[in-house]
PDB file of C-alpha atoms and ligand atoms in Angstrom:
ATOM      1  CA  MET A1381      14.231 187.368  66.933  1.00  0.00           C
ATOM      2  CA  GLU A1382      16.966 189.656  68.308  1.00  0.00           C
ATOM      3  CA  HIS A1383      15.839 188.760  71.784  1.00  0.00           C
ATOM      4  CA  PHE A1384      16.206 185.054  71.006  1.00  0.00           C
ATOM      5  CA  VAL A1385      19.807 185.477  69.780  1.00  0.00           C
ATOM      6  CA  ALA A1386      20.761 187.351  72.928  1.00  0.00           C
ATOM      7  CA  ILE A1387      19.541 184.498  75.153  1.00  0.00           C
ATOM      8  CA  PHE A1388      21.325 181.983  72.977  1.00  0.00           C
ATOM      9  CA  VAL A1389      24.656 183.845  73.356  1.00  0.00           C
ATOM     10  CA  LEU A1390      24.173 184.042  77.102  1.00  0.00           C
ATOM     11  CA  LEU A1391      23.608 180.294  77.252  1.00  0.00           C
ATOM     12  CA  LEU A1392      26.777 179.632  75.257  1.00  0.00           C
ATOM     13  CA  THR A1393      28.767 181.821  77.630  1.00  0.00           C
ATOM     14  CA  ALA A1394      27.399 179.904  80.591  1.00  0.00           C
ATOM     15  CA  VAL A1395      28.448 176.587  79.040  1.00  0.00           C
ATOM     16  CA  ALA A1396      31.960 177.915  78.309  1.00  0.00           C
ATOM     17  CA  CYS A1397      32.427 179.137  81.921  1.00  0.00           C
ATOM     18  CA  ASN A1398      31.256 175.842  83.331  1.00  0.00           C
ATOM     19  CA  SER A1399      33.733 173.783  81.332  1.00  0.00           C
ATOM     20  CA  ALA A1400      36.581 176.163  82.230  1.00  0.00           C
ATOM     21  CA  SER A1401      35.929 175.718  85.945  1.00  0.00           C
ATOM     22  CA  GLN A1402      35.811 171.945  85.548  1.00  0.00           C
ATOM     23  CA  ASN A1403      39.238 172.039  83.917  1.00  0.00           C
ATOM     24  CA  ALA A1404      40.600 174.052  86.834  1.00  0.00           C
ATOM     25  CA  THR A1405      39.369 171.425  89.314  1.00  0.00           C
ATOM     26  CA  ALA A1406      40.766 168.512  87.323  1.00  0.00           C
ATOM     27  CA  ALA A1407      44.197 170.142  87.113  1.00  0.00           C
ATOM     28  CA  SER A1408      44.442 170.565  90.905  1.00  0.00           C
ATOM     29  CA  CYS A1409      44.094 166.827  91.549  1.00  0.00           C
ATOM     30  CA  THR A1410      47.819 166.336  90.914  1.00  0.00           C
ATOM     31  CA  ILE A1411      50.088 167.695  93.638  1.00  0.00           C
ATOM     32  CA  SER A1412      53.692 168.214  92.589  1.00  0.00           C
ATOM     33  CA  LYS A1413      54.550 171.312  94.644  1.00  0.00           C
ATOM     34  CA  TYR A1414      53.831 171.544  98.353  1.00  0.00           C
ATOM     35  CA  ASN A1415      50.983 173.942  99.135  1.00  0.00           C
ATOM     36  CA  GLU A1416      48.728 173.203 102.082  1.00  0.00           C
ATOM     37  CA  ASP A1417      45.657 174.989 100.658  1.00  0.00           C
ATOM     38  CA  HIS A1418      46.045 173.193  97.365  1.00  0.00           C
ATOM     39  CA  ILE A1419      46.314 169.824  99.131  1.00  0.00           C
ATOM     40  CA  ASN A1420      43.199 170.550 101.204  1.00  0.00           C
ATOM     41  CA  GLN A1421      41.285 171.721  98.135  1.00  0.00           C
ATOM     42  CA  ALA A1422      42.249 168.584  96.229  1.00  0.00           C
ATOM     43  CA  GLN A1423      40.973 166.440  99.099  1.00  0.00           C
ATOM     44  CA  SER A1424      37.624 168.197  99.197  1.00  0.00           C
ATOM     45  CA  GLU A1425      37.115 168.150  95.427  1.00  0.00           C
ATOM     46  CA  CYS A1426      38.917 165.213  93.858  1.00  0.00           C
ATOM     47  CA  SER A1427      37.961 161.570  93.844  1.00  0.00           C
ATOM     48  CA  GLU A1428      41.424 160.742  92.483  1.00  0.00           C
ATOM     49  CA  ILE A1429      44.517 162.527  93.775  1.00  0.00           C
ATOM     50  CA  THR A1430      48.055 162.015  92.493  1.00  0.00           C
ATOM     51  CA  ILE A1431      51.060 163.018  94.588  1.00  0.00           C
ATOM     52  CA  ASP A1432      53.775 163.430  91.980  1.00  0.00           C
ATOM     53  CA  SER A1433      57.468 163.763  92.937  1.00  0.00           C
ATOM     54  CA  LEU A1434      56.601 165.944  95.906  1.00  0.00           C
ATOM     55  CA  ILE A1435      59.151 167.570  98.219  1.00  0.00           C
ATOM     56  CA  VAL A1436      57.527 168.097 101.620  1.00  0.00           C
ATOM     57  CA  PRO A1437      59.048 170.980 103.623  1.00  0.00           C
ATOM     58  CA  TYR A1438      60.906 170.298 106.885  1.00  0.00           C
ATOM     59  CA  GLY A1439      58.835 169.795 110.005  1.00  0.00           C
ATOM     60  CA  VAL A1440      55.621 169.304 108.007  1.00  0.00           C
ATOM     61  CA  THR A1441      53.256 166.325 107.904  1.00  0.00           C
ATOM     62  CA  LEU A1442      51.897 165.501 104.473  1.00  0.00           C
ATOM     63  CA  ASP A1443      48.335 165.485 105.799  1.00  0.00           C
ATOM     64  CA  LEU A1444      45.911 163.425 103.727  1.00  0.00           C
ATOM     65  CA  THR A1445      43.324 162.895 106.441  1.00  0.00           C
ATOM     66  CA  LYS A1446      40.460 164.607 104.649  1.00  0.00           C
ATOM     67  CA  LEU A1447      40.159 162.246 101.693  1.00  0.00           C
ATOM     68  CA  LYS A1448      36.672 161.986 100.252  1.00  0.00           C
ATOM     69  CA  THR A1449      34.838 158.737 100.874  1.00  0.00           C
ATOM     70  CA  GLY A1450      35.731 156.408  98.006  1.00  0.00           C
ATOM     71  CA  ALA A1451      38.746 158.455  96.884  1.00  0.00           C
ATOM     72  CA  LYS A1452      41.827 157.005  95.234  1.00  0.00           C
ATOM     73  CA  LEU A1453      45.262 158.307  96.211  1.00  0.00           C
ATOM     74  CA  ILE A1454      48.245 157.555  93.965  1.00  0.00           C
ATOM     75  CA  PHE A1455      51.944 158.261  94.577  1.00  0.00           C
ATOM     76  CA  ARG A1456      54.224 158.826  91.596  1.00  0.00           C
ATOM     77  CA  GLY A1457      57.937 159.548  91.348  1.00  0.00           C
ATOM     78  CA  THR A1458      59.985 160.030  94.507  1.00  0.00           C
ATOM     79  CA  THR A1459      58.365 161.672  97.508  1.00  0.00           C
ATOM     80  CA  VAL A1460      60.850 163.139 100.009  1.00  0.00           C
ATOM     81  CA  TRP A1461      60.753 165.162 103.221  1.00  0.00           C
ATOM     82  CA  GLN A1462      63.238 167.865 104.095  1.00  0.00           C
ATOM     83  CA  TYR A1463      65.425 167.222 107.124  1.00  0.00           C
ATOM     84  CA  GLU A1464      64.328 168.327 110.584  1.00  0.00           C
ATOM     85  CA  GLU A1465      64.629 166.846 114.070  1.00  0.00           C
ATOM     86  CA  TRP A1466      61.024 166.337 115.137  1.00  0.00           C
ATOM     87  CA  GLU A1467      58.546 163.608 116.059  1.00  0.00           C
ATOM     88  CA  GLY A1468      56.614 163.442 112.778  1.00  0.00           C
ATOM     89  CA  PRO A1469      54.713 161.655 111.378  1.00  0.00           C
ATOM     90  CA  LEU A1470      55.840 162.537 107.877  1.00  0.00           C
ATOM     91  CA  LEU A1471      52.668 161.169 106.275  1.00  0.00           C
ATOM     92  CA  LEU A1472      49.112 160.816 107.595  1.00  0.00           C
ATOM     93  CA  ILE A1473      46.306 159.075 105.721  1.00  0.00           C
ATOM     94  CA  LYS A1474      42.682 158.751 106.796  1.00  0.00           C
ATOM     95  CA  GLY A1475      39.548 157.748 104.944  1.00  0.00           C
ATOM     96  CA  THR A1476      36.670 155.398 104.296  1.00  0.00           C
ATOM     97  CA  ASN A1477      36.405 153.194 101.204  1.00  0.00           C
ATOM     98  CA  VAL A1478      39.674 154.661  99.984  1.00  0.00           C
ATOM     99  CA  GLU A1479      42.358 153.085  97.821  1.00  0.00           C
ATOM    100  CA  VAL A1480      45.950 154.164  98.352  1.00  0.00           C
ATOM    101  CA  THR A1481      48.568 152.982  95.892  1.00  0.00           C
ATOM    102  CA  GLY A1482      51.670 153.928  93.903  1.00  0.00           C
ATOM    103  CA  SER A1483      52.932 153.705  90.351  1.00  0.00           C
ATOM    104  CA  ASP A1484      55.409 150.857  89.754  1.00  0.00           C
ATOM    105  CA  ASP A1485      58.482 153.079  90.003  1.00  0.00           C
ATOM    106  CA  HIS A1486      57.425 155.380  92.828  1.00  0.00           C
ATOM    107  CA  VAL A1487      59.318 155.609  96.145  1.00  0.00           C
ATOM    108  CA  LEU A1488      58.360 157.126  99.473  1.00  0.00           C
ATOM    109  CA  ASP A1489      61.908 157.939 100.542  1.00  0.00           C
ATOM    110  CA  GLY A1490      62.319 158.667 104.252  1.00  0.00           C
ATOM    111  CA  ARG A1491      66.066 159.351 103.726  1.00  0.00           C
ATOM    112  CA  GLY A1492      66.629 157.805 107.154  1.00  0.00           C
ATOM    113  CA  ALA A1493      70.426 157.985 106.948  1.00  0.00           C
ATOM    114  CA  LEU A1494      70.171 161.728 107.673  1.00  0.00           C
ATOM    115  CA  TRP A1495      68.863 160.843 111.175  1.00  0.00           C
ATOM    116  CA  TRP A1496      70.381 157.430 111.860  1.00  0.00           C
ATOM    117  CA  ASP A1497      72.856 157.453 114.720  1.00  0.00           C
ATOM    118  CA  GLY A1498      72.468 153.908 116.017  1.00  0.00           C
ATOM    119  CA  LEU A1499      70.213 155.088 118.872  1.00  0.00           C
ATOM    120  CA  GLY A1500      66.760 154.938 117.257  1.00  0.00           C
ATOM    121  CA  GLY A1501      64.122 156.229 119.670  1.00  0.00           C
ATOM    122  CA  ASN A1502      66.470 155.991 122.666  1.00  0.00           C
ATOM    123  CA  GLY A1503      68.366 159.222 122.230  1.00  0.00           C
ATOM    124  CA  GLY A1504      70.548 161.195 119.883  1.00  0.00           C
ATOM    125  CA  LYS A1505      68.662 162.962 117.139  1.00  0.00           C
ATOM    126  CA  ILE A1506      64.885 163.294 117.426  1.00  0.00           C
ATOM    127  CA  LYS A1507      63.609 161.159 114.573  1.00  0.00           C
ATOM    128  CA  PRO A1508      60.222 161.493 112.896  1.00  0.00           C
ATOM    129  CA  HIS A1509      57.873 158.514 112.676  1.00  0.00           C
ATOM    130  CA  PHE A1510      57.194 157.830 109.039  1.00  0.00           C
ATOM    131  CA  MET A1511      53.494 157.241 108.373  1.00  0.00           C
ATOM    132  CA  LYS A1512      50.196 156.534 110.079  1.00  0.00           C
ATOM    133  CA  ALA A1513      47.012 155.294 108.421  1.00  0.00           C
ATOM    134  CA  THR A1514      43.518 155.226 109.932  1.00  0.00           C
ATOM    135  CA  VAL A1515      41.167 153.726 107.359  1.00  0.00           C
ATOM    136  CA  THR A1516      37.859 151.883 107.202  1.00  0.00           C
ATOM    137  CA  ASN A1517      36.825 149.460 104.457  1.00  0.00           C
ATOM    138  CA  SER A1518      39.906 150.434 102.489  1.00  0.00           C
ATOM    139  CA  VAL A1519      42.883 149.037 100.609  1.00  0.00           C
ATOM    140  CA  ILE A1520      46.445 150.329 100.857  1.00  0.00           C
ATOM    141  CA  HIS A1521      48.676 148.520  98.401  1.00  0.00           C
ATOM    142  CA  LYS A1522      51.827 148.520  96.285  1.00  0.00           C
ATOM    143  CA  LEU A1523      53.683 151.201  98.219  1.00  0.00           C
ATOM    144  CA  ASN A1524      57.488 151.295  98.109  1.00  0.00           C
ATOM    145  CA  ILE A1525      58.777 152.710 101.382  1.00  0.00           C
ATOM    146  CA  LYS A1526      62.511 153.254 101.833  1.00  0.00           C
ATOM    147  CA  ASN A1527      64.836 154.177 104.707  1.00  0.00           C
ATOM    148  CA  THR A1528      62.540 155.428 107.441  1.00  0.00           C
ATOM    149  CA  PRO A1529      64.218 157.429 110.272  1.00  0.00           C
ATOM    150  CA  VAL A1530      62.561 155.194 112.936  1.00  0.00           C
ATOM    151  CA  GLN A1531      59.164 153.376 112.942  1.00  0.00           C
ATOM    152  CA  ALA A1532      57.751 152.992 109.433  1.00  0.00           C
ATOM    153  CA  PHE A1533      54.051 152.249 109.079  1.00  0.00           C
ATOM    154  CA  SER A1534      51.594 152.713 111.931  1.00  0.00           C
ATOM    155  CA  VAL A1535      48.214 151.143 111.286  1.00  0.00           C
ATOM    156  CA  HIS A1536      45.980 152.773 113.874  1.00  0.00           C
ATOM    157  CA  GLY A1537      42.250 152.409 114.467  1.00  0.00           C
ATOM    158  CA  CYS A1538      41.660 150.678 111.141  1.00  0.00           C
ATOM    159  CA  ILE A1539      38.471 148.698 110.466  1.00  0.00           C
ATOM    160  CA  ASP A1540      37.816 146.038 107.800  1.00  0.00           C
ATOM    161  CA  SER A1541      40.853 147.000 105.722  1.00  0.00           C
ATOM    162  CA  VAL A1542      43.680 145.407 103.773  1.00  0.00           C
ATOM    163  CA  VAL A1543      47.318 146.498 103.557  1.00  0.00           C
ATOM    164  CA  GLN A1544      49.135 144.492 100.909  1.00  0.00           C
ATOM    165  CA  TYR A1545      52.131 144.357  98.563  1.00  0.00           C
ATOM    166  CA  ILE A1546      54.000 146.951 100.622  1.00  0.00           C
ATOM    167  CA  THR A1547      57.799 146.987 100.486  1.00  0.00           C
ATOM    168  CA  ILE A1548      59.607 148.518 103.436  1.00  0.00           C
ATOM    169  CA  ASP A1549      63.282 148.542 102.541  1.00  0.00           C
ATOM    170  CA  ASN A1550      65.465 149.818 105.377  1.00  0.00           C
ATOM    171  CA  LYS A1551      68.419 147.584 104.396  1.00  0.00           C
ATOM    172  CA  ASP A1552      70.764 150.587 104.345  1.00  0.00           C
ATOM    173  CA  GLY A1553      70.179 150.882 108.098  1.00  0.00           C
ATOM    174  CA  ASP A1554      72.180 147.679 108.673  1.00  0.00           C
ATOM    175  CA  THR A1555      75.425 149.498 107.952  1.00  0.00           C
ATOM    176  CA  LYS A1556      74.427 153.125 108.549  1.00  0.00           C
ATOM    177  CA  GLY A1557      72.980 153.039 112.073  1.00  0.00           C
ATOM    178  CA  GLY A1558      69.275 152.298 111.546  1.00  0.00           C
ATOM    179  CA  HIS A1559      67.577 151.336 114.849  1.00  0.00           C
ATOM    180  CA  ASN A1560      63.953 150.931 116.038  1.00  0.00           C
ATOM    181  CA  THR A1561      62.823 150.838 112.432  1.00  0.00           C
ATOM    182  CA  ASP A1562      59.719 148.710 113.155  1.00  0.00           C
ATOM    183  CA  ALA A1563      57.881 147.980 109.931  1.00  0.00           C
ATOM    184  CA  PHE A1564      54.210 147.714 110.983  1.00  0.00           C
ATOM    185  CA  ASN A1565      52.949 148.988 114.334  1.00  0.00           C
ATOM    186  CA  VAL A1566      49.353 147.891 114.776  1.00  0.00           C
ATOM    187  CA  ASN A1567      47.078 149.469 117.393  1.00  0.00           C
ATOM    188  CA  SER A1568      43.333 149.450 118.094  1.00  0.00           C
ATOM    189  CA  CYS A1569      42.245 147.934 114.774  1.00  0.00           C
ATOM    190  CA  ASN A1570      39.412 145.535 114.101  1.00  0.00           C
ATOM    191  CA  ASN A1571      39.747 143.218 111.120  1.00  0.00           C
ATOM    192  CA  ILE A1572      42.975 144.374 109.517  1.00  0.00           C
ATOM    193  CA  THR A1573      44.853 142.165 107.053  1.00  0.00           C
ATOM    194  CA  ILE A1574      48.511 142.781 106.249  1.00  0.00           C
ATOM    195  CA  LYS A1575      49.674 140.482 103.468  1.00  0.00           C
ATOM    196  CA  HIS A1576      52.249 139.947 100.722  1.00  0.00           C
ATOM    197  CA  CYS A1577      54.608 142.515 102.214  1.00  0.00           C
ATOM    198  CA  THR A1578      58.411 142.507 102.089  1.00  0.00           C
ATOM    199  CA  VAL A1579      60.369 144.003 104.963  1.00  0.00           C
ATOM    200  CA  TYR A1580      64.088 144.638 105.540  1.00  0.00           C
ATOM    201  CA  ASN A1581      64.651 146.466 108.804  1.00  0.00           C
ATOM    202  CA  GLN A1582      66.271 146.564 112.272  1.00  0.00           C
ATOM    203  CA  ASP A1583      63.307 146.030 114.628  1.00  0.00           C
ATOM    204  CA  ASP A1584      59.938 144.245 114.713  1.00  0.00           C
ATOM    205  CA  CYS A1585      58.465 143.232 111.370  1.00  0.00           C
ATOM    206  CA  MET A1586      55.106 143.678 113.049  1.00  0.00           C
ATOM    207  CA  ALA A1587      54.541 144.971 116.576  1.00  0.00           C
ATOM    208  CA  LEU A1588      50.902 144.341 117.485  1.00  0.00           C
ATOM    209  CA  ASN A1589      49.967 146.181 120.654  1.00  0.00           C
ATOM    210  CA  SER A1590      46.165 146.086 120.743  1.00  0.00           C
ATOM    211  CA  GLY A1591      43.183 145.177 118.596  1.00  0.00           C
ATOM    212  CA  GLN A1592      40.957 142.384 117.362  1.00  0.00           C
ATOM    213  CA  ASN A1593      41.049 140.120 114.323  1.00  0.00           C
ATOM    214  CA  THR A1594      44.501 140.803 112.952  1.00  0.00           C
ATOM    215  CA  TYR A1595      45.685 138.780 109.960  1.00  0.00           C
ATOM    216  CA  PHE A1596      49.397 138.820 109.060  1.00  0.00           C
ATOM    217  CA  LEU A1597      49.703 136.632 105.966  1.00  0.00           C
ATOM    218  CA  ASP A1598      52.383 135.653 103.450  1.00  0.00           C
ATOM    219  CA  ASN A1599      54.847 138.311 104.525  1.00  0.00           C
ATOM    220  CA  TYR A1600      58.650 138.198 104.251  1.00  0.00           C
ATOM    221  CA  CYS A1601      60.640 139.655 107.151  1.00  0.00           C
ATOM    222  CA  SER A1602      64.413 140.069 107.050  1.00  0.00           C
ATOM    223  CA  GLY A1603      67.026 141.559 109.342  1.00  0.00           C
ATOM    224  CA  GLY A1604      64.802 142.622 112.244  1.00  0.00           C
ATOM    225  CA  HIS A1605      63.343 141.272 115.462  1.00  0.00           C
ATOM    226  CA  GLY A1606      60.589 139.062 114.041  1.00  0.00           C
ATOM    227  CA  ILE A1607      56.804 139.132 114.364  1.00  0.00           C
ATOM    228  CA  SER A1608      55.817 140.425 117.797  1.00  0.00           C
ATOM    229  CA  ILE A1609      52.743 140.803 119.908  1.00  0.00           C
ATOM    230  CA  GLY A1610      53.339 143.459 122.557  1.00  0.00           C
ATOM    231  CA  SER A1611      54.653 144.543 124.717  1.00  0.00           C
ATOM    232  CA  VAL A1612      51.089 144.361 125.982  1.00  0.00           C
ATOM    233  CA  GLY A1613      50.248 146.200 129.195  1.00  0.00           C
ATOM    234  CA  GLY A1614      48.272 149.143 130.530  1.00  0.00           C
ATOM    235  CA  GLY A1615      44.964 147.262 130.148  1.00  0.00           C
ATOM    236  CA  SER A1616      45.382 146.619 126.406  1.00  0.00           C
ATOM    237  CA  GLU A1617      43.850 143.609 124.719  1.00  0.00           C
ATOM    238  CA  VAL A1618      45.053 141.619 121.712  1.00  0.00           C
ATOM    239  CA  LYS A1619      42.410 139.149 120.638  1.00  0.00           C
ATOM    240  CA  GLY A1620      42.203 137.007 117.523  1.00  0.00           C
ATOM    241  CA  VAL A1621      45.450 136.882 115.537  1.00  0.00           C
ATOM    242  CA  LEU A1622      46.387 134.698 112.598  1.00  0.00           C
ATOM    243  CA  VAL A1623      49.989 134.701 111.396  1.00  0.00           C
ATOM    244  CA  ASP A1624      50.136 132.428 108.368  1.00  0.00           C
ATOM    245  CA  GLY A1625      52.555 131.770 105.526  1.00  0.00           C
ATOM    246  CA  CYS A1626      55.298 134.112 106.732  1.00  0.00           C
ATOM    247  CA  GLN A1627      59.086 133.800 106.356  1.00  0.00           C
ATOM    248  CA  ILE A1628      61.386 135.305 108.950  1.00  0.00           C
ATOM    249  CA  VAL A1629      65.089 135.323 108.103  1.00  0.00           C
ATOM    250  CA  ASP A1630      68.321 136.784 109.547  1.00  0.00           C
ATOM    251  CA  SER A1631      66.372 138.069 112.536  1.00  0.00           C
ATOM    252  CA  ASP A1632      66.819 138.224 116.307  1.00  0.00           C
ATOM    253  CA  ASN A1633      63.568 136.335 116.974  1.00  0.00           C
ATOM    254  CA  GLY A1634      60.970 134.445 114.994  1.00  0.00           C
ATOM    255  CA  VAL A1635      57.594 134.873 116.650  1.00  0.00           C
ATOM    256  CA  ARG A1636      57.219 136.286 120.135  1.00  0.00           C
ATOM    257  CA  ILE A1637      54.684 137.476 122.643  1.00  0.00           C
ATOM    258  CA  LYS A1638      55.696 140.012 125.276  1.00  0.00           C
ATOM    259  CA  THR A1639      53.553 141.157 128.168  1.00  0.00           C
ATOM    260  CA  LYS A1640      54.694 143.735 130.662  1.00  0.00           C
ATOM    261  CA  TYR A1641      55.715 142.937 134.185  1.00  0.00           C
ATOM    262  CA  GLY A1642      53.351 144.218 136.885  1.00  0.00           C
ATOM    263  CA  GLN A1643      50.661 145.402 134.452  1.00  0.00           C
ATOM    264  CA  THR A1644      47.293 144.109 133.287  1.00  0.00           C
ATOM    265  CA  GLY A1645      46.229 143.246 129.750  1.00  0.00           C
ATOM    266  CA  SER A1646      45.225 140.210 127.763  1.00  0.00           C
ATOM    267  CA  VAL A1647      46.467 138.234 124.784  1.00  0.00           C
ATOM    268  CA  SER A1648      44.155 135.505 123.487  1.00  0.00           C
ATOM    269  CA  ASP A1649      43.182 133.408 120.494  1.00  0.00           C
ATOM    270  CA  ILE A1650      46.540 133.550 118.689  1.00  0.00           C
ATOM    271  CA  THR A1651      47.360 131.159 115.815  1.00  0.00           C
ATOM    272  CA  TYR A1652      50.714 130.784 114.085  1.00  0.00           C
ATOM    273  CA  GLN A1653      50.914 128.436 111.126  1.00  0.00           C
ATOM    274  CA  ASN A1654      53.141 127.762 108.114  1.00  0.00           C
ATOM    275  CA  ILE A1655      55.980 129.906 109.429  1.00  0.00           C
ATOM    276  CA  VAL A1656      59.485 129.439 108.008  1.00  0.00           C
ATOM    277  CA  LEU A1657      62.351 130.569 110.248  1.00  0.00           C
ATOM    278  CA  LYS A1658      65.885 130.860 108.921  1.00  0.00           C
ATOM    279  CA  ASN A1659      69.025 132.114 110.650  1.00  0.00           C
ATOM    280  CA  ILE A1660      67.404 133.301 113.872  1.00  0.00           C
ATOM    281  CA  HIS A1661      69.946 134.748 116.342  1.00  0.00           C
ATOM    282  CA  LYS A1662      68.032 134.486 119.659  1.00  0.00           C
ATOM    283  CA  TYR A1663      64.724 132.594 119.882  1.00  0.00           C
ATOM    284  CA  GLY A1664      62.608 131.007 117.180  1.00  0.00           C
ATOM    285  CA  ILE A1665      59.539 131.093 119.410  1.00  0.00           C
ATOM    286  CA  THR A1666      59.435 133.080 122.632  1.00  0.00           C
ATOM    287  CA  MET A1667      56.874 134.216 125.197  1.00  0.00           C
ATOM    288  CA  GLN A1668      57.973 136.627 127.853  1.00  0.00           C
ATOM    289  CA  GLY A1669      55.617 137.560 130.689  1.00  0.00           C
ATOM    290  CA  ASP A1670      57.891 139.884 132.608  1.00  0.00           C
ATOM    291  CA  TYR A1671      58.970 142.353 129.976  1.00  0.00           C
ATOM    292  CA  GLY A1672      60.564 145.368 131.568  1.00  0.00           C
ATOM    293  CA  LEU A1673      61.248 143.659 134.915  1.00  0.00           C
ATOM    294  CA  LYS A1674      64.206 145.386 136.466  1.00  0.00           C
ATOM    295  CA  LYS A1675      66.745 142.919 137.726  1.00  0.00           C
ATOM    296  CA  VAL A1676      67.906 143.984 141.156  1.00  0.00           C
ATOM    297  CA  TYR A1677      71.560 143.514 141.946  1.00  0.00           C
ATOM    298  CA  LEU A1678      72.540 143.683 145.583  1.00  0.00           C
ATOM    299  CA  LEU A1679      75.734 145.457 146.257  1.00  0.00           C
ATOM    300  CA  VAL A1680      77.295 143.861 149.274  1.00  0.00           C
ATOM    301  CA  VAL A1681      79.425 146.241 151.185  1.00  0.00           C
ATOM    302  CA  CYS A1682      81.814 144.695 153.634  1.00  0.00           C
ATOM    303  CA  LEU A1683      82.881 146.757 156.549  1.00  0.00           C
ATOM    304  CA  PHE A1684      86.151 145.744 158.003  1.00  0.00           C
ATOM    305  CA  PRO A1685      86.673 146.370 161.681  1.00  0.00           C
ATOM    306  CA  MET A1686      89.511 148.774 162.186  1.00  0.00           C
TER     307      MET A1686
HETATM  308  C1  NAG B2100      37.045 142.000 107.174  1.00  0.00           C
HETATM  309  O1  NAG B2100      37.536 142.907 106.203  1.00  0.00           O
HETATM  310  C2  NAG B2100      37.494 142.387 104.884  1.00  0.00           C
HETATM  311  C3  NAG B2100      38.222 143.346 103.979  1.00  0.00           C
HETATM  312  O2  NAG B2100      37.629 144.597 103.964  1.00  0.00           O
HETATM  313  C4  NAG B2100      36.061 142.117 104.479  1.00  0.00           C
HETATM  314  O3  NAG B2100      36.029 141.564 103.178  1.00  0.00           O
HETATM  315  C5  NAG B2100      35.436 141.156 105.475  1.00  0.00           C
HETATM  316  O4  NAG B2100      34.077 140.995 105.196  1.00  0.00           O
HETATM  317  C6  NAG B2100      35.609 141.671 106.892  1.00  0.00           C
HETATM  318  N1  NAG B2100      35.162 140.654 107.835  1.00  0.00           N
HETATM  319  C7  NAG B2100      34.199 140.869 108.717  1.00  0.00           C
HETATM  320  C8  NAG B2100      33.886 139.720 109.624  1.00  0.00           C
HETATM  321  O5  NAG B2100      33.581 141.921 108.795  1.00  0.00           O
END
């Protein structure tokens, strides 16, 4: 009998320890203070991770590239990055079957005004790219991105994925020196859909440089350079694009295709339909096949006989 009681107590202890360790794991799935080990541990253990009002230290990428297959990532509150002149990116996301989203009132605040000097990527302060996502079979939606130092959202190497209901609001850059604040840079994806997004910026709403089966649907683009393919060169291929149901307002261009002078590459199977253009400053529709061609001016020197 005594023997039996002893085993019973041991069992109870085992159960208590087990539930304590489960609590510890659950607690670490919310990240509200920056700690690299903690972030890595959360990625290896949690199927739902919340980034809550996080301050990311200067010169550091918030690296969420080890998400578990099928994980959900949620942003809450205001996420900010401390100031540093560097290339970035400030946020990296990678995963398969993942869902990335934000609470209604969250903001990913790039605080671009700290870097803006009117020069963008052409000089002045070194400005970090904002975010890059490489996902397969995934959905990234309802993110509120504000004031990126330069390029906002790079969609790179994505397969069979949807990016939707994203707001990229770089309006402040209009008066404070925002430049080269492209909204979506798309490279090397196959079957990526970007839809229902709202963009206010000072460069391309989308810049599509390479990839197959790109769908850019029902997006609103204001203040920038329009929806662009290219500049394509260096052997890149853009094949199969549908731009449908988009509005482009107060922008330099509407839709354009640029290929680089003196280089190879291919752009094929492109469809634009149901596009509304309003207050376009340069061209509503433009195709340029000699992008980057240097105009040569001859300086004629006259020598007068003495
Ligand atoms: C493209 O991706 C979407 C979204 O993940 C998926 O539903 C669809 O089946 C994919 N299309 C092809 C041809 O694989």
